[in-house]
XYZ file of C-alpha atoms in Angstrom:
426
model
C -8.751 -190.458 -36.205
C -8.389 -192.515 -33.075
C -4.751 -192.300 -31.968
C -3.196 -194.518 -29.305
C -0.180 -192.829 -27.665
C 2.235 -195.026 -25.683
C 4.900 -193.761 -23.313
C 6.558 -194.507 -19.987
C 8.985 -192.915 -17.539
C 8.923 -189.940 -15.197
C 6.798 -186.824 -15.537
C 9.256 -185.224 -17.955
C 9.066 -188.311 -20.181
C 5.258 -188.390 -20.218
C 4.212 -184.722 -20.334
C 5.106 -184.065 -24.020
C 2.965 -187.030 -25.092
C 0.088 -185.660 -23.014
C 0.604 -182.397 -24.920
C 0.300 -184.276 -28.220
C -2.869 -186.009 -27.000
C -4.381 -182.637 -26.107
C -3.411 -181.151 -29.484
C -5.066 -184.089 -31.276
C -8.180 -183.705 -29.117
C -8.397 -179.992 -29.920
C -8.050 -180.813 -33.629
C -11.158 -183.012 -33.438
C -9.537 -186.432 -33.081
C -9.783 -189.058 -30.355
C -6.548 -189.633 -28.428
C -5.862 -192.270 -25.782
C -2.738 -191.796 -23.648
C -1.335 -195.051 -22.223
C 1.245 -194.181 -19.558
C 2.268 -195.041 -15.972
C -0.698 -195.028 -13.613
C 1.022 -192.432 -11.417
C 0.890 -189.929 -14.302
C -2.904 -189.842 -14.590
C -2.881 -186.321 -13.139
C -1.309 -185.014 -16.343
C -4.300 -186.152 -18.413
C -7.236 -185.597 -16.073
C -7.389 -181.763 -16.000
C -7.454 -181.625 -19.814
C -10.064 -184.336 -20.334
C -7.574 -186.648 -22.085
C -8.592 -190.314 -22.219
C -6.056 -192.186 -20.075
C -5.127 -195.881 -19.979
C -3.055 -196.655 -16.837
C -0.030 -198.940 -17.156
C 2.109 -200.548 -14.437
C 4.604 -198.013 -13.052
C 7.428 -200.373 -14.041
C 11.014 -199.113 -13.615
C 9.730 -195.890 -12.041
C 9.523 -197.918 -8.833
C 13.334 -198.129 -8.782
C 13.901 -194.366 -8.613
C 14.427 -194.252 -4.828
C 16.981 -197.079 -4.739
C 20.163 -195.606 -3.112
C 22.526 -197.523 -5.421
C 20.750 -196.270 -8.516
C 20.709 -192.702 -7.205
C 24.445 -192.888 -6.580
C 25.104 -194.126 -10.127
C 22.861 -191.440 -11.589
C 24.801 -188.813 -9.618
C 27.935 -189.661 -11.652
C 26.140 -190.454 -14.961
C 27.132 -194.137 -14.583
C 30.837 -193.243 -14.819
C 33.573 -195.729 -14.046
C 33.421 -199.495 -13.639
C 30.992 -199.268 -10.728
C 28.676 -197.065 -12.748
C 28.685 -199.495 -15.678
C 28.005 -202.381 -13.284
C 25.020 -200.528 -11.798
C 23.753 -199.704 -15.306
C 23.696 -203.417 -16.135
C 21.935 -204.142 -12.846
C 19.314 -201.492 -13.634
C 18.662 -203.093 -17.029
C 18.312 -206.545 -15.455
C 15.940 -205.260 -12.770
C 13.972 -203.255 -15.318
C 13.145 -206.219 -17.561
C 10.577 -207.948 -15.311
C 9.084 -204.566 -14.459
C 8.738 -203.669 -18.145
C 7.169 -207.090 -18.701
C 4.431 -205.957 -16.283
C 4.030 -202.777 -18.341
C 3.750 -204.803 -21.566
C 1.118 -207.071 -19.997
C -1.032 -204.046 -19.181
C -0.415 -202.692 -22.666
C -1.696 -205.877 -24.282
C -4.923 -205.512 -22.287
C -5.280 -201.894 -23.470
C -4.955 -202.986 -27.107
C -6.950 -206.229 -27.113
C -9.915 -205.316 -24.931
C -9.337 -201.800 -23.625
C -9.505 -198.204 -24.840
C -6.770 -198.743 -27.447
C -8.842 -201.232 -29.399
C -9.720 -199.963 -32.880
C -7.036 -197.262 -33.027
C -6.188 -195.911 -36.494
C -2.640 -194.907 -35.570
C -0.098 -195.698 -32.842
C 2.363 -193.020 -31.683
C 4.969 -194.309 -29.249
C 8.056 -193.415 -27.300
C 10.890 -195.363 -28.987
C 11.407 -197.537 -25.916
C 7.766 -198.685 -25.972
C 6.672 -201.577 -28.234
C 4.415 -199.443 -30.391
C 5.455 -201.153 -33.619
C 4.214 -204.527 -32.346
C 0.938 -203.020 -31.167
C 0.409 -201.259 -34.498
C 1.202 -204.470 -36.380
C -1.539 -206.259 -34.449
C -3.989 -203.434 -35.228
C -2.884 -203.254 -38.882
C -2.166 -199.504 -38.674
C 0.935 -197.280 -38.941
C 3.338 -196.940 -36.003
C 5.056 -193.579 -35.485
C 8.079 -193.462 -33.158
C 8.123 -190.071 -31.417
C 11.432 -189.164 -29.769
C 12.144 -186.512 -27.134
C 15.916 -186.755 -27.700
C 18.020 -186.992 -30.884
C 19.385 -190.425 -30.006
C 17.387 -192.821 -32.185
C 18.061 -191.799 -35.801
C 21.736 -191.886 -36.850
C 23.349 -188.695 -38.107
C 26.896 -187.755 -39.032
C 26.396 -184.259 -37.580
C 27.019 -185.253 -33.938
C 27.627 -188.359 -31.825
C 24.858 -190.073 -29.911
C 24.102 -187.711 -26.977
C 23.675 -190.686 -24.634
C 27.346 -191.613 -24.993
C 29.440 -189.669 -22.464
C 32.669 -190.455 -24.348
C 34.301 -188.199 -26.978
C 34.564 -189.826 -30.402
C 36.178 -188.952 -33.758
C 33.607 -187.362 -36.076
C 34.019 -190.290 -38.467
C 32.350 -192.501 -35.838
C 29.354 -190.233 -35.163
C 26.908 -192.287 -37.201
C 28.182 -195.591 -35.801
C 27.664 -194.343 -32.227
C 23.904 -194.772 -32.623
C 24.296 -198.555 -32.714
C 24.427 -198.451 -28.914
C 20.734 -197.557 -28.802
C 19.874 -200.557 -30.974
C 21.814 -202.780 -28.583
C 19.915 -201.346 -25.638
C 16.564 -202.046 -27.311
C 17.717 -205.535 -28.244
C 18.212 -206.328 -24.550
C 14.406 -206.120 -24.173
C 13.715 -208.311 -27.221
C 12.727 -211.298 -25.091
C 9.855 -209.578 -23.289
C 8.866 -207.874 -26.561
C 8.574 -211.314 -28.177
C 6.407 -212.418 -25.253
C 4.146 -209.462 -26.058
C 4.060 -210.475 -29.725
C 2.923 -213.962 -28.687
C 0.167 -212.420 -26.572
C -0.856 -210.344 -29.602
C -0.753 -213.451 -31.830
C 2.013 -212.049 -34.060
C 4.685 -214.156 -35.819
C 8.436 -213.914 -35.186
C 9.472 -212.197 -38.412
C 12.851 -210.798 -39.396
C 13.456 -207.179 -38.419
C 10.558 -207.151 -35.978
C 12.481 -205.136 -33.358
C 13.678 -202.347 -35.676
C 11.522 -199.384 -34.667
C 12.654 -197.371 -37.703
C 11.191 -199.884 -40.183
C 7.622 -200.859 -41.023
C 6.701 -204.563 -41.245
C 7.072 -204.328 -45.059
C 10.658 -203.074 -44.642
C 9.985 -199.447 -45.593
C 10.989 -196.562 -43.324
C 8.653 -195.564 -40.513
C 7.601 -191.950 -40.139
C 9.501 -190.534 -37.146
C 8.616 -187.453 -35.116
C 11.318 -185.503 -33.282
C 9.630 -183.562 -30.479
C 12.391 -180.985 -30.096
C 13.629 -177.895 -31.904
C 16.059 -177.942 -34.814
C 17.333 -174.585 -33.513
C 19.062 -176.359 -30.639
C 20.856 -179.038 -32.671
C 24.438 -178.691 -33.987
C 24.557 -177.347 -37.558
C 28.313 -176.899 -37.969
C 28.937 -179.936 -40.201
C 29.157 -179.669 -44.000
C 25.612 -179.827 -45.330
C 24.084 -179.373 -41.841
C 21.780 -182.005 -40.438
C 21.421 -185.085 -42.624
C 18.179 -186.631 -41.367
C 16.202 -188.465 -44.082
C 12.879 -187.076 -45.362
C 10.839 -189.477 -43.214
C 12.171 -187.846 -40.026
C 10.254 -184.703 -38.990
C 11.782 -182.389 -36.367
C 8.591 -180.584 -35.368
C 9.661 -178.405 -32.476
C 8.909 -179.029 -28.788
C 5.518 -180.277 -27.587
C 4.321 -178.374 -24.538
C 1.344 -178.908 -22.258
C -0.460 -175.709 -21.209
C -1.576 -175.064 -17.674
C -4.848 -176.775 -16.691
C -7.777 -174.511 -17.578
C -8.824 -173.994 -13.951
C -5.313 -173.479 -12.533
C -4.536 -170.273 -10.639
C -1.472 -169.366 -8.560
C -1.763 -169.437 -4.800
C -2.228 -166.022 -3.138
C 1.227 -166.462 -1.556
C 2.947 -167.042 -4.926
C 1.088 -164.161 -6.586
C 2.021 -161.830 -3.717
C 5.682 -162.892 -3.820
C 5.962 -162.228 -7.564
C 4.341 -158.795 -7.172
C 6.543 -157.808 -4.235
C 9.847 -157.195 -6.042
C 11.933 -157.685 -9.172
C 11.571 -160.952 -11.144
C 13.130 -163.849 -9.212
C 15.142 -166.773 -10.525
C 13.517 -170.198 -10.718
C 15.363 -173.190 -9.265
C 13.999 -176.698 -9.769
C 15.526 -180.091 -10.521
C 12.459 -182.344 -10.759
C 13.312 -185.708 -9.204
C 17.041 -185.323 -9.926
C 18.957 -184.996 -6.660
C 21.383 -187.889 -6.487
C 22.007 -189.337 -3.063
C 21.693 -186.152 -0.995
C 18.747 -183.817 -1.712
C 19.388 -181.924 1.524
C 22.975 -181.111 0.464
C 21.647 -179.787 -2.830
C 19.145 -177.664 -0.906
C 21.947 -176.164 1.202
C 24.052 -175.387 -1.896
C 21.110 -173.686 -3.610
C 20.138 -171.666 -0.539
C 23.705 -170.406 -0.012
C 24.159 -169.639 -3.727
C 20.945 -167.578 -3.785
C 22.130 -165.711 -0.678
C 25.556 -164.956 -2.195
C 24.125 -163.959 -5.585
C 21.725 -161.503 -3.927
C 18.726 -162.560 -6.007
C 15.141 -163.406 -5.203
C 14.195 -166.994 -5.994
C 11.306 -169.389 -6.455
C 12.517 -172.763 -5.229
C 10.526 -175.740 -6.571
C 10.975 -178.809 -4.380
C 8.710 -180.768 -6.758
C 9.412 -184.496 -6.913
C 12.144 -184.762 -4.293
C 14.942 -183.055 -6.224
C 15.641 -180.502 -3.474
C 15.129 -180.602 0.292
C 15.425 -177.034 1.525
C 15.733 -175.610 5.043
C 17.167 -172.384 6.499
C 16.231 -170.371 3.441
C 17.295 -166.724 3.129
C 14.802 -163.889 2.827
C 13.464 -163.413 -0.670
C 12.979 -167.121 -1.389
C 9.521 -168.580 -2.022
C 9.197 -172.332 -1.532
C 6.950 -174.013 -4.088
C 5.849 -177.596 -4.690
C 5.175 -177.112 -8.401
C 3.440 -174.820 -10.876
C 2.779 -175.004 -14.630
C 5.953 -174.008 -16.449
C 4.157 -172.098 -19.216
C 2.677 -169.757 -16.569
C 5.599 -169.488 -14.162
C 8.819 -169.449 -16.199
C 8.119 -166.365 -18.379
C 7.828 -164.403 -15.114
C 11.368 -165.337 -14.028
C 14.656 -163.467 -14.514
C 16.474 -166.763 -15.142
C 15.788 -170.496 -14.897
C 17.990 -173.032 -13.069
C 17.225 -176.674 -13.881
C 18.669 -180.133 -14.498
C 18.585 -180.162 -18.307
C 15.829 -182.692 -18.969
C 14.355 -182.254 -22.435
C 10.959 -181.121 -21.098
C 12.301 -178.451 -18.746
C 14.817 -177.284 -21.353
C 11.917 -176.897 -23.783
C 9.859 -174.933 -21.259
C 12.799 -172.621 -20.501
C 13.415 -172.014 -24.213
C 9.724 -171.325 -24.871
C 9.731 -168.860 -21.967
C 12.599 -166.967 -23.595
C 14.587 -166.596 -20.391
C 18.326 -167.232 -19.698
C 19.222 -170.556 -18.116
C 21.641 -172.229 -15.719
C 21.719 -175.967 -16.390
C 23.032 -178.403 -13.763
C 22.977 -181.789 -15.523
C 23.144 -185.245 -14.000
C 22.673 -188.053 -16.469
C 21.592 -189.363 -19.895
C 20.651 -186.557 -22.339
C 20.970 -183.762 -19.751
C 24.668 -182.967 -20.437
C 23.838 -182.731 -24.169
C 21.035 -180.185 -23.680
C 23.212 -178.236 -21.224
C 26.042 -178.033 -23.765
C 23.663 -177.046 -26.576
C 21.988 -174.297 -24.525
C 25.442 -172.871 -23.797
C 26.484 -173.192 -27.458
C 23.489 -171.180 -28.716
C 24.033 -168.471 -26.100
C 21.044 -168.866 -23.767
C 23.002 -170.374 -20.843
C 26.419 -170.126 -19.269
C 28.767 -173.120 -19.067
C 27.066 -176.257 -17.650
C 27.227 -176.698 -13.876
C 27.234 -180.501 -13.301
C 25.407 -181.247 -10.077
C 28.087 -183.596 -8.759
C 30.519 -180.637 -8.738
C 28.048 -177.916 -7.728
C 29.292 -175.411 -5.118
C 27.675 -172.305 -3.620
C 30.279 -170.004 -5.225
C 30.011 -171.619 -8.672
C 26.224 -171.580 -8.693
C 26.101 -168.009 -7.330
C 28.341 -166.799 -10.166
C 26.195 -168.607 -12.735
C 23.042 -167.103 -11.207
C 24.415 -163.564 -11.346
C 25.438 -164.007 -14.981
C 22.074 -165.421 -16.091
C 20.047 -162.846 -14.169
C 22.007 -159.759 -15.275
C 23.677 -160.395 -18.658
C 21.760 -158.305 -21.219
C 23.208 -160.125 -24.225
C 22.160 -163.520 -22.874
C 18.679 -162.158 -22.120
C 18.314 -160.808 -25.680
C 19.534 -164.096 -27.186
C 17.127 -166.110 -25.039
C 14.208 -163.857 -25.973
C 14.972 -164.154 -29.708
C 15.433 -167.928 -29.567
C 12.200 -168.169 -27.602
C 10.351 -166.403 -30.427
C 11.830 -168.800 -32.999
C 11.031 -171.910 -30.946
C 7.448 -170.766 -30.297
C 7.010 -170.060 -34.020
C 7.683 -173.736 -34.798
C 4.349 -174.620 -33.125
C 5.545 -178.173 -32.555
C 2.189 -179.481 -31.251
C 0.293 -178.358 -34.336
C 2.998 -179.472 -36.765
C 2.971 -182.971 -35.248
C -0.815 -183.190 -35.642
C -0.547 -182.171 -39.326
C 2.014 -184.926 -39.998
C -0.120 -187.553 -38.263
C -3.176 -186.440 -40.254
C -1.178 -186.873 -43.474
C -0.703 -190.588 -42.636
């Protein structure tokens, strides 16, 4: 098969789709990953064909007003106002992304694809309709297909259980706000304006689309009568993970640090730091000092700015999670789906400090299944609170055993391979 994979967003949003592309490539298929141009480094080391798209809303990430709203998960009237502003500013930027996407499909490396796999927020259904092939929405969060088992994780408000299924309408409304630029794309692709054209869960003939859930069923709530109630056309495959590049090796300094004492804790928040990365760096440094643990501190994509570090802390830009995290005593992170997956696969206890969107959901679920202590929201993070959470995660034998067992179960799902099998069946 030739499979066109469409996604957008930050590294955590793109990496699982790169993992799927690599799994397809290893299974003998041709995969083309269309993603933000800045993410080309995820594809290059693995020889994945890459089609660069405009960086779109990623260019807004350093806006101080947006960072402030993210810090509070868009709470309050000001947060809701900023959320609407973000959507308005995102539209013309996504229009640029869609323009590049049309070029990929009409005259670029996506031409002649047999299958289109897409992040739900990308117009994969329109692209597939132009190509006359199936479209497969592939979700990293359980927010797109309604279920009565739990409310939409993107809604920060508590709801009666009777409204769980209805809460997923909010996602449809969000997608509908981009209908105008999606219709512009359809015109570029010479497609008619038909009824139901923006419903990603339906094929053009009205039948249900095959949906892939790139996360583990072991982390979802199962405490409702009858358990999860997803229809048969929804496949929860397990997490998709990208292995370390074949030629990657740790720096001599990192290797020496790991060999020079007991396993450290990992601390890394990706690009999530709110309005004050230096404050977060000070909180982390003091918490590590008070907890009396060694630590690998990943400054990564601006999430932490660290100075005046205590002894026993190794400062790191980044390293492949599948190599680094199994060597840790515990893992402190922001609760993005990709990092949560990597921590689960590593089988190590976690401390999750969520900010926004799906992060509070994953933090709550990790605590519910026993692999993490209570969530530590970053806007309320203190040195004492984080130090206590670090000590618990690094020393609690029961949590360590639970994390190791859940890690075995999550790895056994082999999400990458299961996803490839489902796509082959189409």
